């Protein structure tokens, strides 16, 4: 390896806005265990599996069944 590198002609990564963002969320132990077990079976890291699952949910516009929609406002005649 060189002792010095010339970065004067370097170009900023154009894909930086598409990179993943680190967040902290609370997940139940059983859900985490499920994804870790699935990770062992598939050879895919569990965090990647969770991201793939959420990406699929977004693509299919899935909505949780347990979330009630707000009531509609009555129209005044």
mmCIF file of C-alpha atoms in Angstrom:
data_model
loop_
_atom_site.group_PDB
_atom_site.id
_atom_site.type_symbol
_atom_site.label_atom_id
_atom_site.label_comp_id
_atom_site.label_asym_id
_atom_site.label_seq_id
_atom_site.Cartn_x
_atom_site.Cartn_y
_atom_site.Cartn_z
ATOM 1 C CA UNK A 1 0.000 0.000 0.000
ATOM 2 C CA UNK A 2 1.067 3.536 -0.629
ATOM 3 C CA UNK A 3 2.001 5.670 2.339
ATOM 4 C CA UNK A 4 0.056 8.624 0.868
ATOM 5 C CA UNK A 5 -3.000 8.765 -1.360
ATOM 6 C CA UNK A 6 -4.157 11.664 -3.516
ATOM 7 C CA UNK A 7 -7.850 12.445 -2.974
ATOM 8 C CA UNK A 8 -7.778 15.813 -4.743
ATOM 9 C CA UNK A 9 -9.796 14.394 -7.681
ATOM 10 C CA UNK A 10 -12.181 12.369 -5.497
ATOM 11 C CA UNK A 11 -15.901 12.539 -6.239
ATOM 12 C CA UNK A 12 -18.554 12.592 -3.517
ATOM 13 C CA UNK A 13 -20.694 9.445 -3.432
ATOM 14 C CA UNK A 14 -23.870 10.225 -5.425
ATOM 15 C CA UNK A 15 -25.767 7.442 -3.636
ATOM 16 C CA UNK A 16 -25.364 8.731 -0.075
ATOM 17 C CA UNK A 17 -29.035 9.703 0.178
ATOM 18 C CA UNK A 18 -30.011 6.115 -0.651
ATOM 19 C CA UNK A 19 -27.931 4.643 2.171
ATOM 20 C CA UNK A 20 -29.595 3.077 5.174
ATOM 21 C CA UNK A 21 -30.209 5.023 8.360
ATOM 22 C CA UNK A 22 -29.418 3.608 11.778
ATOM 23 C CA UNK A 23 -32.331 3.742 14.212
ATOM 24 C CA UNK A 24 -33.190 2.298 17.606
ATOM 25 C CA UNK A 25 -36.482 0.461 18.003
ATOM 26 C CA UNK A 26 -37.926 -1.781 20.679
ATOM 27 C CA UNK A 27 -38.693 -5.269 19.378
ATOM 28 C CA UNK A 28 -40.076 -8.058 21.507
ATOM 29 C CA UNK A 29 -37.630 -10.841 22.301
ATOM 30 C CA UNK A 30 -39.792 -13.418 20.531
ATOM 31 C CA UNK A 31 -39.847 -11.397 17.300
ATOM 32 C CA UNK A 32 -36.085 -10.907 17.457
ATOM 33 C CA UNK A 33 -35.593 -14.623 18.134
ATOM 34 C CA UNK A 34 -37.767 -15.437 15.111
ATOM 35 C CA UNK A 35 -35.670 -13.292 12.771
ATOM 36 C CA UNK A 36 -32.400 -14.581 14.234
ATOM 37 C CA UNK A 37 -33.570 -18.169 13.706
ATOM 38 C CA UNK A 38 -34.603 -17.319 10.157
ATOM 39 C CA UNK A 39 -31.198 -15.691 9.658
ATOM 40 C CA UNK A 40 -29.445 -18.915 10.632
ATOM 41 C CA UNK A 41 -31.574 -20.927 8.199
ATOM 42 C CA UNK A 42 -31.099 -18.548 5.269
ATOM 43 C CA UNK A 43 -27.577 -17.272 5.910
ATOM 44 C CA UNK A 44 -28.860 -13.686 5.684
ATOM 45 C CA UNK A 45 -28.165 -11.354 8.641
ATOM 46 C CA UNK A 46 -31.261 -10.825 10.781
ATOM 47 C CA UNK A 47 -31.162 -7.037 10.383
ATOM 48 C CA UNK A 48 -31.171 -7.491 6.609
ATOM 49 C CA UNK A 49 -34.135 -9.866 6.900
ATOM 50 C CA UNK A 50 -36.079 -7.346 8.970
ATOM 51 C CA UNK A 51 -35.296 -4.634 6.407
ATOM 52 C CA UNK A 52 -36.368 -6.942 3.559
ATOM 53 C CA UNK A 53 -39.634 -7.707 5.355
ATOM 54 C CA UNK A 54 -40.361 -4.016 5.942
ATOM 55 C CA UNK A 55 -39.437 -3.193 2.336
ATOM 56 C CA UNK A 56 -41.893 -5.834 1.117
ATOM 57 C CA UNK A 57 -44.597 -4.479 3.446
ATOM 58 C CA UNK A 58 -44.029 -0.997 2.042
ATOM 59 C CA UNK A 59 -44.071 -2.196 -1.577
ATOM 60 C CA UNK A 60 -47.335 -4.066 -1.016
ATOM 61 C CA UNK A 61 -48.770 -1.161 1.000
ATOM 62 C CA UNK A 62 -49.537 -3.521 3.858
ATOM 63 C CA UNK A 63 -51.349 -2.126 6.853
ATOM 64 C CA UNK A 64 -51.467 -3.809 10.246
ATOM 65 C CA UNK A 65 -54.889 -5.316 10.899
ATOM 66 C CA UNK A 66 -54.903 -4.104 14.494
ATOM 67 C CA UNK A 67 -54.727 -0.378 13.723
ATOM 68 C CA UNK A 68 -58.150 1.217 13.581
ATOM 69 C CA UNK A 69 -58.705 3.949 11.059
ATOM 70 C CA UNK A 70 -59.906 7.266 12.474
ATOM 71 C CA UNK A 71 -63.670 7.741 12.274
ATOM 72 C CA UNK A 72 -64.971 9.681 9.280
ATOM 73 C CA UNK A 73 -66.296 13.141 9.888
ATOM 74 C CA UNK A 74 -70.006 13.523 9.278
ATOM 75 C CA UNK A 75 -70.868 15.742 6.354
ATOM 76 C CA UNK A 76 -73.216 18.571 7.150
ATOM 77 C CA UNK A 77 -76.050 18.966 4.641
#
